[in-house]
PDB file of C-alpha atoms in Angstrom:
ATOM      1  CA  MET A  25      90.266 -24.135 -53.648  1.00  0.00           C
ATOM      2  CA  ILE A  26      87.074 -21.826 -53.111  1.00  0.00           C
ATOM      3  CA  THR A  27      88.057 -18.848 -50.709  1.00  0.00           C
ATOM      4  CA  ALA A  28      84.753 -17.479 -51.175  1.00  0.00           C
ATOM      5  CA  ARG A  29      81.479 -17.600 -52.107  1.00  0.00           C
ATOM      6  CA  ASP A  30      79.265 -14.326 -52.675  1.00  0.00           C
ATOM      7  CA  GLY A  31      75.599 -15.334 -54.556  1.00  0.00           C
ATOM      8  CA  GLY A  32      76.192 -16.933 -57.802  1.00  0.00           C
ATOM      9  CA  THR A  33      79.998 -16.660 -57.586  1.00  0.00           C
ATOM     10  CA  VAL A  34      82.639 -17.788 -56.269  1.00  0.00           C
ATOM     11  CA  THR A  35      86.506 -16.685 -55.558  1.00  0.00           C
ATOM     12  CA  ILE A  36      88.890 -19.222 -56.828  1.00  0.00           C
ATOM     13  CA  THR A  37      92.655 -19.370 -56.024  1.00  0.00           C
ATOM     14  CA  LEU A  38      94.620 -21.466 -58.490  1.00  0.00           C
ATOM     15  CA  ASP A  39      96.891 -23.979 -57.638  1.00  0.00           C
ATOM     16  CA  ALA A  40      99.517 -21.857 -60.882  1.00  0.00           C
ATOM     17  CA  GLY A  41      99.159 -18.944 -57.897  1.00  0.00           C
ATOM     18  CA  ALA A  42      96.270 -16.460 -59.236  1.00  0.00           C
ATOM     19  CA  THR A  43      92.842 -15.420 -58.068  1.00  0.00           C
ATOM     20  CA  ILE A  44      90.037 -15.569 -60.046  1.00  0.00           C
ATOM     21  CA  THR A  45      86.518 -15.005 -59.919  1.00  0.00           C
ATOM     22  CA  ALA A  46      83.808 -17.250 -61.811  1.00  0.00           C
ATOM     23  CA  PRO A  47      79.892 -17.499 -61.804  1.00  0.00           C
ATOM     24  CA  GLY A  48      78.304 -20.836 -59.964  1.00  0.00           C
ATOM     25  CA  GLY A  49      80.541 -23.194 -57.845  1.00  0.00           C
ATOM     26  CA  THR A  50      79.956 -26.819 -56.386  1.00  0.00           C
ATOM     27  CA  ASP A  51      80.051 -28.328 -53.163  1.00  0.00           C
ATOM     28  CA  GLY A  52      83.334 -28.174 -51.317  1.00  0.00           C
ATOM     29  CA  LYS A  53      86.101 -25.752 -51.374  1.00  0.00           C
ATOM     30  CA  ARG A  54      88.767 -27.478 -54.003  1.00  0.00           C
ATOM     31  CA  VAL A  55      87.561 -27.404 -57.287  1.00  0.00           C
ATOM     32  CA  ILE A  56      88.815 -28.097 -61.063  1.00  0.00           C
ATOM     33  CA  VAL A  57      88.300 -25.294 -63.359  1.00  0.00           C
ATOM     34  CA  SER A  58      87.782 -25.683 -66.580  1.00  0.00           C
ATOM     35  CA  ALA A  59      88.560 -23.316 -69.246  1.00  0.00           C
ATOM     36  CA  ARG A  60      88.758 -23.944 -73.085  1.00  0.00           C
ATOM     37  CA  PRO A  61      91.961 -23.016 -75.119  1.00  0.00           C
ATOM     38  CA  GLU A  62      90.380 -20.204 -77.094  1.00  0.00           C
ATOM     39  CA  ASN A  63      89.191 -18.537 -73.723  1.00  0.00           C
ATOM     40  CA  LEU A  64      93.203 -18.491 -72.331  1.00  0.00           C
ATOM     41  CA  ARG A  65      95.543 -15.298 -73.542  1.00  0.00           C
ATOM     42  CA  LEU A  66      98.961 -15.069 -72.712  1.00  0.00           C
ATOM     43  CA  TYR A  67     100.643 -11.698 -71.408  1.00  0.00           C
ATOM     44  CA  THR A  68     104.060 -10.012 -70.663  1.00  0.00           C
ATOM     45  CA  GLU A  69     102.604  -8.408 -67.906  1.00  0.00           C
ATOM     46  CA  PRO A  70     101.658  -9.313 -64.822  1.00  0.00           C
ATOM     47  CA  ALA A  71      98.136  -8.535 -63.714  1.00  0.00           C
ATOM     48  CA  ALA A  72      95.173  -9.649 -61.298  1.00  0.00           C
ATOM     49  CA  GLY A  73      93.688 -13.013 -62.821  1.00  0.00           C
ATOM     50  CA  ARG A  74      97.214 -14.196 -64.218  1.00  0.00           C
ATOM     51  CA  TRP A  75      99.372 -16.608 -63.155  1.00  0.00           C
ATOM     52  CA  ALA A  76     103.353 -17.203 -64.845  1.00  0.00           C
ATOM     53  CA  VAL A  77     103.660 -20.080 -67.027  1.00  0.00           C
ATOM     54  CA  GLU A  78     106.689 -21.420 -68.958  1.00  0.00           C
ATOM     55  CA  LEU A  79     106.256 -21.781 -72.814  1.00  0.00           C
ATOM     56  CA  ARG A  80     107.247 -25.025 -74.220  1.00  0.00           C
ATOM     57  CA  ILE A  81     105.647 -24.523 -78.242  1.00  0.00           C
ATOM     58  CA  ARG A  82     104.219 -22.152 -80.035  1.00  0.00           C
ATOM     59  CA  MET A  83     102.979 -23.125 -83.591  1.00  0.00           C
ATOM     60  CA  PRO A  84     101.389 -21.544 -86.293  1.00  0.00           C
ATOM     61  CA  VAL A  85      98.002 -22.941 -87.793  1.00  0.00           C
ATOM     62  CA  GLY A  86      96.221 -20.830 -89.981  1.00  0.00           C
ATOM     63  CA  ALA A  87      95.137 -17.635 -88.571  1.00  0.00           C
ATOM     64  CA  GLN A  88      95.962 -18.715 -84.800  1.00  0.00           C
ATOM     65  CA  MET A  89      98.692 -19.713 -82.894  1.00  0.00           C
ATOM     66  CA  VAL A  90      98.536 -22.618 -80.749  1.00  0.00           C
ATOM     67  CA  SER A  91     101.203 -22.640 -77.678  1.00  0.00           C
ATOM     68  CA  GLU A  92     101.514 -24.985 -74.857  1.00  0.00           C
ATOM     69  CA  VAL A  93     102.700 -23.420 -71.889  1.00  0.00           C
ATOM     70  CA  VAL A  94     103.292 -25.138 -68.190  1.00  0.00           C
ATOM     71  CA  THR A  95     102.165 -23.643 -64.597  1.00  0.00           C
ATOM     72  CA  ARG A  96     104.533 -23.641 -62.023  1.00  0.00           C
ATOM     73  CA  ALA A  97     102.577 -26.119 -60.424  1.00  0.00           C
ATOM     74  CA  GLY A  98     103.513 -28.447 -63.666  1.00  0.00           C
ATOM     75  CA  GLN A  99      99.949 -27.747 -65.193  1.00  0.00           C
ATOM     76  CA  SER A 100      99.716 -28.290 -69.314  1.00  0.00           C
ATOM     77  CA  LEU A 101      97.769 -26.320 -70.963  1.00  0.00           C
ATOM     78  CA  LYS A 102      96.707 -25.421 -74.622  1.00  0.00           C
ATOM     79  CA  VAL A 103      96.038 -21.604 -75.569  1.00  0.00           C
ATOM     80  CA  ILE A 104      94.643 -20.603 -78.977  1.00  0.00           C
ATOM     81  CA  GLU A 105      95.027 -17.296 -80.003  1.00  0.00           C
ATOM     82  CA  PRO A 106      94.302 -15.373 -82.845  1.00  0.00           C
ATOM     83  CA  ARG A 107      97.749 -14.227 -84.436  1.00  0.00           C
ATOM     84  CA  ALA A 108      96.757 -10.288 -84.495  1.00  0.00           C
ATOM     85  CA  THR A 109      96.675 -10.694 -80.233  1.00  0.00           C
ATOM     86  CA  LEU A 110      99.723 -12.708 -79.558  1.00  0.00           C
ATOM     87  CA  ALA A 111     101.981 -11.413 -76.885  1.00  0.00           C
ATOM     88  CA  ALA A 112     105.565 -11.451 -77.449  1.00  0.00           C
ATOM     89  CA  THR A 113     107.604 -14.188 -75.659  1.00  0.00           C
ATOM     90  CA  GLY A 114     108.794 -12.258 -72.922  1.00  0.00           C
ATOM     91  CA  ASP A 115     111.714 -10.385 -72.367  1.00  0.00           C
ATOM     92  CA  ALA A 116     115.317 -11.937 -71.480  1.00  0.00           C
ATOM     93  CA  SER A 117     114.289 -13.475 -68.542  1.00  0.00           C
ATOM     94  CA  GLY A 118     111.466 -15.498 -70.341  1.00  0.00           C
ATOM     95  CA  ALA A 119     108.445 -13.722 -68.358  1.00  0.00           C
ATOM     96  CA  LEU A 120     105.138 -14.842 -69.357  1.00  0.00           C
ATOM     97  CA  TYR A 121     101.492 -14.778 -67.931  1.00  0.00           C
ATOM     98  CA  CYS A 122      98.248 -16.951 -68.924  1.00  0.00           C
ATOM     99  CA  GLY A 123      94.824 -15.624 -67.768  1.00  0.00           C
ATOM    100  CA  ILE A 124      90.889 -16.180 -68.322  1.00  0.00           C
ATOM    101  CA  VAL A 125      89.163 -13.724 -71.119  1.00  0.00           C
ATOM    102  CA  SER A 126      85.877 -14.630 -69.834  1.00  0.00           C
ATOM    103  CA  ALA A 127      85.323 -16.034 -66.376  1.00  0.00           C
ATOM    104  CA  THR A 128      81.800 -16.761 -67.418  1.00  0.00           C
ATOM    105  CA  ASP A 129      82.933 -18.874 -69.791  1.00  0.00           C
ATOM    106  CA  VAL A 130      84.842 -21.193 -67.220  1.00  0.00           C
ATOM    107  CA  SER A 131      83.412 -24.640 -65.979  1.00  0.00           C
ATOM    108  CA  LEU A 132      83.937 -25.298 -62.349  1.00  0.00           C
ATOM    109  CA  PHE A 133      83.602 -29.387 -61.177  1.00  0.00           C
ATOM    110  CA  ALA A 134      83.991 -31.175 -57.873  1.00  0.00           C
ATOM    111  CA  ASN A 135      87.464 -32.236 -57.107  1.00  0.00           C
ATOM    112  CA  PRO A 136      87.480 -35.959 -57.039  1.00  0.00           C
ATOM    113  CA  ASN A 137      90.574 -35.581 -54.407  1.00  0.00           C
ATOM    114  CA  PRO A 138      90.208 -32.988 -52.234  1.00  0.00           C
TER     115      PRO A 138
END
């Protein structure tokens, strides 16, 4: 949901729990945020712009690692990371967080179900 507009940027509160800022915007308050799997990263620490996820599967594919995670809102996300930047799978509680690498590389679409 768009919570603020400032010139060419919007602040969006994700159903997954994080707040991000992105360029552009659409008419209306509810939007769909689209980010390529390469524009997402996994972290073991919470921070601004990161949301909690549960790791479902992690597969090595060449020089990259492909992970499937699920947000607390139930959305399934694919994350593709270079192996050198991989976060550990979290501590004993399984804490893992996902974040967008570059907000300028996300796309916003009007939600057809406002």
